[in-house]
Amino acid sequence: MKLKSILAIVAMSLMTLSLSAQEVQYVDASTLNICGYTLKSESKPYARFDKTMHKLPNKHIEGMSQYSTGLYVMFSTDSRNISAKWSWEKRGMGNNMTPILQRGLDLYIEKDGKWYFAGVGRPSGNYEKCASTWKIAKNMPEGTKKCMLYLPAWCEVTSLQLGIDEGTSIGAIDSPFSYKILTLGSSVTHGASASRPGMTYTARMSRMTGFDFINFGFSGECKLQPEFATILANLDVDAFLFDAFSNPTPAEIRKNLEPFIQTVTAAHPGKPLIFMQTHMREDAMFNEKWLAFNIERRATVRELMPQMVKKYKNVYFLDAENITSDINEGTIDGAHPTDLGFDKFIKTYLPGIVKHLKKHGIK
């Protein structure tokens, strides 16, 4: 092949790539409907909590409160392709989570009244870059599609633009979920170690029930602190769900549990507070010291929670003997559920959660 012909082919290829790039129009995701906030910040649309409004227990929690954990963008579009450009604040790599869970995007599209997984936005493999561009879904059928895009679970998003085909439209739509179930918890609630943001148990239970389980999980830091009780006392939500016993020691549970319940129930009379037992760690099977600690912690919860249920109206306790440990392969590291572990978690707890919510007209 002559050099002139080769150059012509290269030029044509470059022109095609250029036209392809020009055919994508981007819109700022903050102009659409972002849902899932615990407390919305007017200045930081991708932060789940406005940390200027309430005191948080420590700086680490303050930082995690700015993550986009649990947030999802609701929109409709007639585009056949959906792309995204987003950036985030640099943070350490999670050694027990996927990059897509930590920094990626997760798209669901409604079909026949049900939400189906449609694609992911993969973060850049360049750790220093802290930005990515990715075509999440392509070659989709003609027609308008209702979309739900979950944001990263473990980083602070600084910008997000959604790309659609030139000449097509995109617009905000309402959340499909009713009622707000504020879910305060540990790293398990935060999402470790689901495969992607839409696979956290709060996200999955929302799609399964139609209730909006708001993710207020804080990895390693949910210890029934009074600051959290004060925040919850001032929130406008319909119910509370707690994964509150995975981080504190037995002594911390004894010290903090009743004052925490007193504060929240006094502020929200008639609203349910549902507490879940912490799970037995798989990595405790051959570690006698860790096993003894887990047994003591769970026994402390089993001792105190029935007292709280009896003393405080609308407080409930969901106990469970095994959550992931009976399947023995339900975690990524002995503590944090994989998707398989979260399957068992949801099957164990969701029926009881729904039962107690129904008592309060949430159905």
GROMACS .gro file of C-alpha atoms in nm:
model
  363
    1MET     CA    1   0.000   0.000   0.000
    2LYS     CA    2   0.137   0.341  -0.099
    3LEU     CA    3   0.227   0.592   0.173
    4LYS     CA    4  -0.033   0.839   0.037
    5SER     CA    5  -0.308   0.577   0.079
    6ILE     CA    6  -0.196   0.495   0.432
    7LEU     CA    7  -0.197   0.864   0.526
    8ALA     CA    8  -0.546   0.903   0.381
    9ILE     CA    9  -0.675   0.612   0.590
   10VAL     CA   10  -0.515   0.755   0.905
   11ALA     CA   11  -0.663   1.098   0.833
   12MET     CA   12  -1.007   0.947   0.781
   13SER     CA   13  -0.977   0.754   1.107
   14LEU     CA   14  -0.880   1.067   1.296
   15MET     CA   15  -1.170   1.255   1.140
   16THR     CA   16  -1.408   0.979   1.243
   17LEU     CA   17  -1.277   0.989   1.599
   18SER     CA   18  -1.314   1.366   1.604
   19LEU     CA   19  -1.670   1.352   1.476
   20SER     CA   20  -1.747   1.083   1.732
   21ALA     CA   21  -1.618   1.308   2.011
   22GLN     CA   22  -1.822   1.599   1.879
   23GLU     CA   23  -2.136   1.389   1.879
   24VAL     CA   24  -2.139   1.364   2.259
   25GLN     CA   25  -2.299   1.650   2.451
   26TYR     CA   26  -2.239   1.675   2.823
   27VAL     CA   27  -2.460   1.810   3.099
   28ASP     CA   28  -2.371   1.873   3.462
   29ALA     CA   29  -2.530   1.600   3.677
   30SER     CA   30  -2.607   1.855   3.948
   31THR     CA   31  -2.876   1.999   3.718
   32LEU     CA   32  -3.060   1.665   3.736
   33ASN     CA   33  -3.219   1.500   4.041
   34ILE     CA   34  -2.962   1.375   4.289
   35CYS     CA   35  -3.120   1.166   4.566
   36GLY     CA   36  -3.008   0.980   4.876
   37TYR     CA   37  -2.881   1.269   5.087
   38THR     CA   38  -2.875   1.244   5.464
   39LEU     CA   39  -2.856   1.623   5.473
   40LYS     CA   40  -2.803   1.808   5.146
   41SER     CA   41  -2.528   2.064   5.110
   42GLU     CA   42  -2.613   2.353   4.880
   43SER     CA   43  -2.246   2.416   4.798
   44LYS     CA   44  -2.137   2.051   4.747
   45PRO     CA   45  -2.395   1.860   4.541
   46TYR     CA   46  -2.203   1.531   4.551
   47ALA     CA   47  -2.159   1.520   4.931
   48ARG     CA   48  -2.413   1.308   5.119
   49PHE     CA   49  -2.406   1.532   5.428
   50ASP     CA   50  -2.370   1.903   5.502
   51LYS     CA   51  -2.099   1.893   5.766
   52THR     CA   52  -2.139   2.266   5.837
   53MET     CA   53  -2.479   2.203   5.996
   54HIS     CA   54  -2.387   1.957   6.272
   55LYS     CA   55  -2.088   1.855   6.478
   56LEU     CA   56  -1.947   1.515   6.386
   57PRO     CA   57  -1.750   1.291   6.625
   58ASN     CA   58  -1.407   1.336   6.462
   59LYS     CA   59  -1.217   1.450   6.152
   60HIS     CA   60  -1.217   1.106   5.994
   61ILE     CA   61  -1.596   1.095   6.008
   62GLU     CA   62  -1.612   1.450   5.874
   63GLY     CA   63  -1.412   1.339   5.573
   64MET     CA   64  -1.630   1.035   5.505
   65SER     CA   65  -1.944   1.247   5.541
   66GLN     CA   66  -1.838   1.423   5.220
   67TYR     CA   67  -1.832   1.102   5.019
   68SER     CA   68  -2.106   1.043   4.762
   69THR     CA   69  -2.197   0.715   4.936
   70GLY     CA   70  -2.559   0.622   4.868
   71LEU     CA   71  -2.627   0.909   4.629
   72TYR     CA   72  -2.793   0.835   4.296
   73VAL     CA   73  -2.887   1.053   3.998
   74MET     CA   74  -3.236   1.015   3.852
   75PHE     CA   75  -3.283   1.111   3.487
   76SER     CA   76  -3.448   1.012   3.163
   77THR     CA   77  -3.295   1.025   2.817
   78ASP     CA   78  -3.367   0.914   2.463
   79SER     CA   79  -2.996   0.879   2.390
   80ARG     CA   80  -2.874   0.539   2.272
   81ASN     CA   81  -2.543   0.594   2.451
   82ILE     CA   82  -2.459   0.727   2.798
   83SER     CA   83  -2.112   0.845   2.894
   84ALA     CA   84  -1.969   1.016   3.200
   85LYS     CA   85  -1.679   1.241   3.293
   86TRP     CA   86  -1.610   1.269   3.665
   87SER     CA   87  -1.337   1.358   3.912
   88TRP     CA   88  -1.273   1.295   4.281
   89GLU     CA   89  -1.049   1.391   4.567
   90LYS     CA   90  -0.748   1.167   4.604
   91ARG     CA   91  -0.766   0.909   4.882
   92GLY     CA   92  -0.602   0.579   4.965
   93MET     CA   93  -0.680   0.267   4.768
   94GLY     CA   94  -0.912   0.031   4.953
   95ASN     CA   95  -0.742  -0.306   4.985
   96ASN     CA   96  -1.073  -0.487   5.039
   97MET     CA   97  -1.291  -0.326   4.773
   98THR     CA   98  -1.310  -0.291   4.397
   99PRO     CA   99  -1.208   0.036   4.228
  100ILE     CA  100  -1.559   0.052   4.079
  101LEU     CA  101  -1.715   0.047   4.428
  102GLN     CA  102  -1.471   0.303   4.558
  103ARG     CA  103  -1.452   0.552   4.269
  104GLY     CA  104  -1.678   0.423   3.991
  105LEU     CA  105  -2.035   0.471   3.867
  106ASP     CA  106  -2.317   0.216   3.845
  107LEU     CA  107  -2.611   0.254   3.604
  108TYR     CA  108  -2.956   0.096   3.631
  109ILE     CA  109  -3.237   0.135   3.377
  110GLU     CA  110  -3.605   0.063   3.431
  111LYS     CA  111  -3.774  -0.203   3.218
  112ASP     CA  112  -4.126  -0.335   3.273
  113GLY     CA  113  -4.140  -0.173   3.616
  114LYS     CA  114  -3.812  -0.323   3.739
  115TRP     CA  115  -3.462  -0.179   3.766
  116TYR     CA  116  -3.194  -0.365   3.571
  117PHE     CA  117  -2.817  -0.325   3.578
  118ALA     CA  118  -2.704  -0.148   3.258
  119GLY     CA  119  -2.334  -0.071   3.294
  120VAL     CA  120  -2.055   0.082   3.500
  121GLY     CA  121  -1.834   0.385   3.477
  122ARG     CA  122  -1.482   0.254   3.532
  123PRO     CA  123  -1.240   0.483   3.716
  124SER     CA  124  -0.907   0.563   3.559
  125GLY     CA  125  -0.634   0.308   3.624
  126ASN     CA  126  -0.400   0.600   3.689
  127TYR     CA  127  -0.425   0.649   4.065
  128GLU     CA  128  -0.268   0.998   4.046
  129LYS     CA  129  -0.517   1.125   3.787
  130CYS     CA  130  -0.833   1.125   4.006
  131ALA     CA  131  -1.055   1.162   3.699
  132SER     CA  132  -1.210   0.938   3.437
  133THR     CA  133  -1.414   0.939   3.117
  134TRP     CA  134  -1.613   0.629   3.030
  135LYS     CA  135  -1.895   0.518   2.804
  136ILE     CA  136  -2.127   0.345   3.052
  137ALA     CA  137  -2.391   0.214   2.811
  138LYS     CA  138  -2.395   0.197   2.432
  139ASN     CA  139  -2.607   0.085   2.139
  140MET     CA  140  -2.924   0.090   2.347
  141PRO     CA  141  -3.271   0.067   2.186
  142GLU     CA  142  -3.449   0.376   2.063
  143GLY     CA  143  -3.690   0.548   2.297
  144THR     CA  144  -3.688   0.722   2.633
  145LYS     CA  145  -3.525   0.536   2.919
  146LYS     CA  146  -3.560   0.600   3.294
  147CYS     CA  147  -3.215   0.586   3.453
  148MET     CA  148  -3.067   0.562   3.802
  149LEU     CA  149  -2.693   0.626   3.832
  150TYR     CA  150  -2.529   0.534   4.163
  151LEU     CA  151  -2.228   0.748   4.261
  152PRO     CA  152  -1.902   0.621   4.414
  153ALA     CA  153  -1.922   0.478   4.765
  154TRP     CA  154  -1.576   0.560   4.894
  155CYS     CA  155  -1.453   0.896   4.768
  156GLU     CA  156  -1.545   1.262   4.752
  157VAL     CA  157  -1.672   1.340   4.402
  158THR     CA  158  -1.580   1.690   4.285
  159SER     CA  159  -1.748   1.695   3.944
  160LEU     CA  160  -1.974   1.480   3.729
  161GLN     CA  161  -2.097   1.529   3.373
  162LEU     CA  162  -2.319   1.292   3.182
  163GLY     CA  163  -2.277   1.255   2.807
  164ILE     CA  164  -2.556   1.178   2.561
  165ASP     CA  165  -2.581   1.163   2.183
  166GLU     CA  166  -2.594   1.499   2.010
  167GLY     CA  167  -2.954   1.590   1.927
  168THR     CA  168  -3.103   1.381   2.209
  169SER     CA  169  -3.237   1.502   2.542
  170ILE     CA  170  -3.184   1.439   2.912
  171GLY     CA  171  -3.391   1.556   3.205
  172ALA     CA  172  -3.450   1.505   3.576
  173ILE     CA  173  -3.712   1.256   3.698
  174ASP     CA  174  -3.844   1.177   4.044
  175SER     CA  175  -3.698   0.907   4.266
  176PRO     CA  176  -3.898   0.584   4.245
  177PHE     CA  177  -3.866   0.533   4.622
  178SER     CA  178  -4.105   0.647   4.893
  179TYR     CA  179  -4.037   0.703   5.263
  180LYS     CA  180  -3.691   0.774   5.404
  181ILE     CA  181  -3.531   0.503   5.616
  182LEU     CA  182  -3.214   0.654   5.764
  183THR     CA  183  -2.959   0.373   5.793
  184LEU     CA  184  -2.673   0.442   6.033
  185GLY     CA  185  -2.398   0.184   6.046
  186SER     CA  186  -2.046   0.058   6.008
  187SER     CA  187  -1.838  -0.031   5.704
  188VAL     CA  188  -2.094  -0.299   5.619
  189THR     CA  189  -2.359  -0.028   5.577
  190HIS     CA  190  -2.105   0.198   5.408
  191GLY     CA  191  -2.076  -0.073   5.144
  192ALA     CA  192  -1.767  -0.285   5.207
  193SER     CA  193  -1.725  -0.501   5.018
  194ALA     CA  194  -1.993  -0.497   4.751
  195SER     CA  195  -1.872  -0.520   4.394
  196ARG     CA  196  -2.015  -0.183   4.286
  197PRO     CA  197  -2.218   0.107   4.437
  198GLY     CA  198  -2.558  -0.033   4.336
  199MET     CA  199  -2.486  -0.359   4.516
  200THR     CA  200  -2.463  -0.220   4.872
  201TYR     CA  201  -2.737  -0.360   5.092
  202THR     CA  202  -2.906  -0.020   5.128
  203ALA     CA  203  -2.924   0.023   4.749
  204ARG     CA  204  -3.045  -0.332   4.693
  205MET     CA  205  -3.311  -0.315   4.963
  206SER     CA  206  -3.440   0.012   4.814
  207ARG     CA  207  -3.488  -0.150   4.474
  208MET     CA  208  -3.646  -0.456   4.637
  209THR     CA  209  -3.897  -0.271   4.858
  210GLY     CA  210  -3.954   0.071   4.702
  211PHE     CA  211  -3.836   0.239   5.026
  212ASP     CA  212  -3.544   0.483   5.026
  213PHE     CA  213  -3.281   0.338   5.260
  214ILE     CA  214  -3.051   0.637   5.311
  215ASN     CA  215  -2.688   0.526   5.350
  216PHE     CA  216  -2.526   0.689   5.655
  217GLY     CA  217  -2.258   0.425   5.704
  218PHE     CA  218  -1.914   0.514   5.840
  219SER     CA  219  -1.638   0.259   5.805
  220GLY     CA  220  -1.499   0.168   6.148
  221GLU     CA  221  -1.664   0.465   6.317
  222CYS     CA  222  -2.025   0.384   6.409
  223LYS     CA  223  -2.013   0.355   6.789
  224LEU     CA  224  -2.347   0.506   6.897
  225GLN     CA  225  -2.175   0.839   6.962
  226PRO     CA  226  -2.391   1.121   7.107
  227GLU     CA  227  -2.306   1.340   6.806
  228PHE     CA  228  -2.477   1.089   6.577
  229ALA     CA  229  -2.780   1.080   6.808
  230THR     CA  230  -2.807   1.460   6.789
  231ILE     CA  231  -2.787   1.454   6.410
  232LEU     CA  232  -3.057   1.188   6.384
  233ALA     CA  233  -3.277   1.379   6.627
  234ASN     CA  234  -3.281   1.670   6.384
  235LEU     CA  235  -3.345   1.479   6.060
  236ASP     CA  236  -3.680   1.463   5.882
  237VAL     CA  237  -3.710   1.091   5.808
  238ASP     CA  238  -3.974   0.821   5.849
  239ALA     CA  239  -3.779   0.547   6.026
  240PHE     CA  240  -3.433   0.444   6.146
  241LEU     CA  241  -3.233   0.128   6.079
  242PHE     CA  242  -2.913   0.054   6.271
  243ASP     CA  243  -2.609  -0.162   6.202
  244ALA     CA  244  -2.470  -0.014   6.522
  245PHE     CA  245  -2.288  -0.299   6.698
  246SER     CA  246  -2.010  -0.391   6.455
  247ASN     CA  247  -1.762  -0.120   6.566
  248PRO     CA  248  -1.805  -0.051   6.940
  249THR     CA  249  -1.657  -0.262   7.217
  250PRO     CA  250  -1.892  -0.426   7.468
  251ALA     CA  251  -1.803  -0.147   7.713
  252GLU     CA  252  -1.891   0.121   7.456
  253ILE     CA  253  -2.223  -0.048   7.384
  254ARG     CA  254  -2.308  -0.049   7.757
  255LYS     CA  255  -2.214   0.317   7.789
  256ASN     CA  256  -2.370   0.460   7.472
  257LEU     CA  257  -2.674   0.252   7.380
  258GLU     CA  258  -2.945   0.380   7.613
  259PRO     CA  259  -2.852   0.752   7.596
  260PHE     CA  260  -2.848   0.718   7.216
  261ILE     CA  261  -3.196   0.563   7.213
  262GLN     CA  262  -3.325   0.821   7.460
  263THR     CA  263  -3.215   1.110   7.237
  264VAL     CA  264  -3.355   0.971   6.914
  265THR     CA  265  -3.688   0.842   7.051
  266ALA     CA  266  -3.752   1.170   7.234
  267ALA     CA  267  -3.708   1.362   6.908
  268HIS     CA  268  -3.907   1.115   6.696
  269PRO     CA  269  -4.199   0.980   6.898
  270GLY     CA  270  -4.389   0.715   6.708
  271LYS     CA  271  -4.113   0.644   6.455
  272PRO     CA  272  -3.951   0.300   6.449
  273LEU     CA  273  -3.590   0.237   6.550
  274ILE     CA  274  -3.482  -0.104   6.421
  275PHE     CA  275  -3.151  -0.247   6.544
  276MET     CA  276  -2.974  -0.539   6.374
  277GLN     CA  277  -2.739  -0.778   6.552
  278THR     CA  278  -2.378  -0.764   6.435
  279HIS     CA  279  -2.254  -1.062   6.241
  280MET     CA  280  -2.007  -1.322   6.364
  281ARG     CA  281  -1.678  -1.271   6.181
  282GLU     CA  282  -1.558  -1.548   5.955
  283ASP     CA  283  -1.198  -1.466   6.045
  284ALA     CA  284  -1.270  -1.550   6.411
  285MET     CA  285  -1.298  -1.923   6.347
  286PHE     CA  286  -0.929  -1.996   6.414
  287ASN     CA  287  -0.844  -1.689   6.624
  288GLU     CA  288  -0.941  -1.765   6.984
  289LYS     CA  289  -0.896  -1.408   7.114
  290TRP     CA  290  -1.099  -1.254   6.830
  291LEU     CA  291  -1.364  -1.524   6.865
  292ALA     CA  292  -1.405  -1.452   7.237
  293PHE     CA  293  -1.438  -1.079   7.168
  294ASN     CA  294  -1.706  -1.137   6.902
  295ILE     CA  295  -1.900  -1.372   7.131
  296GLU     CA  296  -1.886  -1.118   7.415
  297ARG     CA  297  -1.998  -0.832   7.192
  298ARG     CA  298  -2.293  -1.024   7.051
  299ALA     CA  299  -2.387  -1.145   7.400
  300THR     CA  300  -2.382  -0.787   7.527
  301VAL     CA  301  -2.622  -0.686   7.252
  302ARG     CA  302  -2.847  -0.983   7.331
  303GLU     CA  303  -2.852  -0.880   7.696
  304LEU     CA  304  -2.923  -0.510   7.649
  305MET     CA  305  -3.149  -0.487   7.344
  306PRO     CA  306  -3.445  -0.680   7.494
  307GLN     CA  307  -3.431  -0.434   7.784
  308MET     CA  308  -3.442  -0.142   7.542
  309VAL     CA  309  -3.729  -0.295   7.346
  310LYS     CA  310  -3.927  -0.338   7.667
  311LYS     CA  311  -3.847   0.009   7.802
  312TYR     CA  312  -3.883   0.221   7.485
  313LYS     CA  313  -4.184   0.209   7.259
  314ASN     CA  314  -4.117   0.159   6.887
  315VAL     CA  315  -3.768   0.017   6.941
  316TYR     CA  316  -3.709  -0.322   6.776
  317PHE     CA  317  -3.428  -0.575   6.771
  318LEU     CA  318  -3.354  -0.822   6.491
  319ASP     CA  319  -3.133  -1.100   6.618
  320ALA     CA  320  -2.959  -1.360   6.404
  321GLU     CA  321  -2.731  -1.649   6.489
  322ASN     CA  322  -2.547  -1.663   6.156
  323ILE     CA  323  -2.536  -1.405   5.880
  324THR     CA  324  -2.231  -1.490   5.670
  325SER     CA  325  -2.032  -1.726   5.891
  326ASP     CA  326  -2.250  -2.029   5.818
  327ILE     CA  327  -2.169  -2.014   5.446
  328ASN     CA  328  -1.801  -1.954   5.534
  329GLU     CA  329  -1.729  -1.786   5.200
  330GLY     CA  330  -1.942  -1.475   5.228
  331THR     CA  331  -1.678  -1.210   5.296
  332ILE     CA  332  -1.378  -1.065   5.117
  333ASP     CA  333  -1.156  -1.054   5.428
  334GLY     CA  334  -1.339  -1.239   5.703
  335ALA     CA  335  -1.541  -0.933   5.808
  336HIS     CA  336  -1.689  -0.750   5.508
  337PRO     CA  337  -1.955  -0.920   5.293
  338THR     CA  338  -1.912  -0.983   4.924
  339ASP     CA  339  -2.223  -0.981   4.704
  340LEU     CA  340  -2.280  -1.338   4.820
  341GLY     CA  341  -2.255  -1.231   5.182
  342PHE     CA  342  -2.494  -0.943   5.126
  343ASP     CA  343  -2.744  -1.186   4.972
  344LYS     CA  344  -2.748  -1.374   5.304
  345PHE     CA  345  -2.754  -1.047   5.501
  346ILE     CA  346  -3.060  -0.921   5.314
  347LYS     CA  347  -3.244  -1.254   5.333
  348THR     CA  348  -3.176  -1.263   5.706
  349TYR     CA  349  -3.288  -0.912   5.795
  350LEU     CA  350  -3.518  -0.767   5.531
  351PRO     CA  351  -3.835  -0.964   5.625
  352GLY     CA  352  -3.811  -0.838   5.984
  353ILE     CA  353  -3.737  -0.483   5.872
  354VAL     CA  354  -4.042  -0.477   5.645
  355LYS     CA  355  -4.258  -0.631   5.919
  356HIS     CA  356  -4.173  -0.356   6.169
  357LEU     CA  357  -4.203  -0.079   5.911
  358LYS     CA  358  -4.554  -0.198   5.824
  359LYS     CA  359  -4.655  -0.156   6.188
  360HIS     CA  360  -4.594   0.215   6.137
  361GLY     CA  361  -4.781   0.246   5.807
  362ILE     CA  362  -4.469   0.223   5.593
  363LYS     CA  363  -4.572  -0.017   5.319
   0.00000   0.00000   0.00000
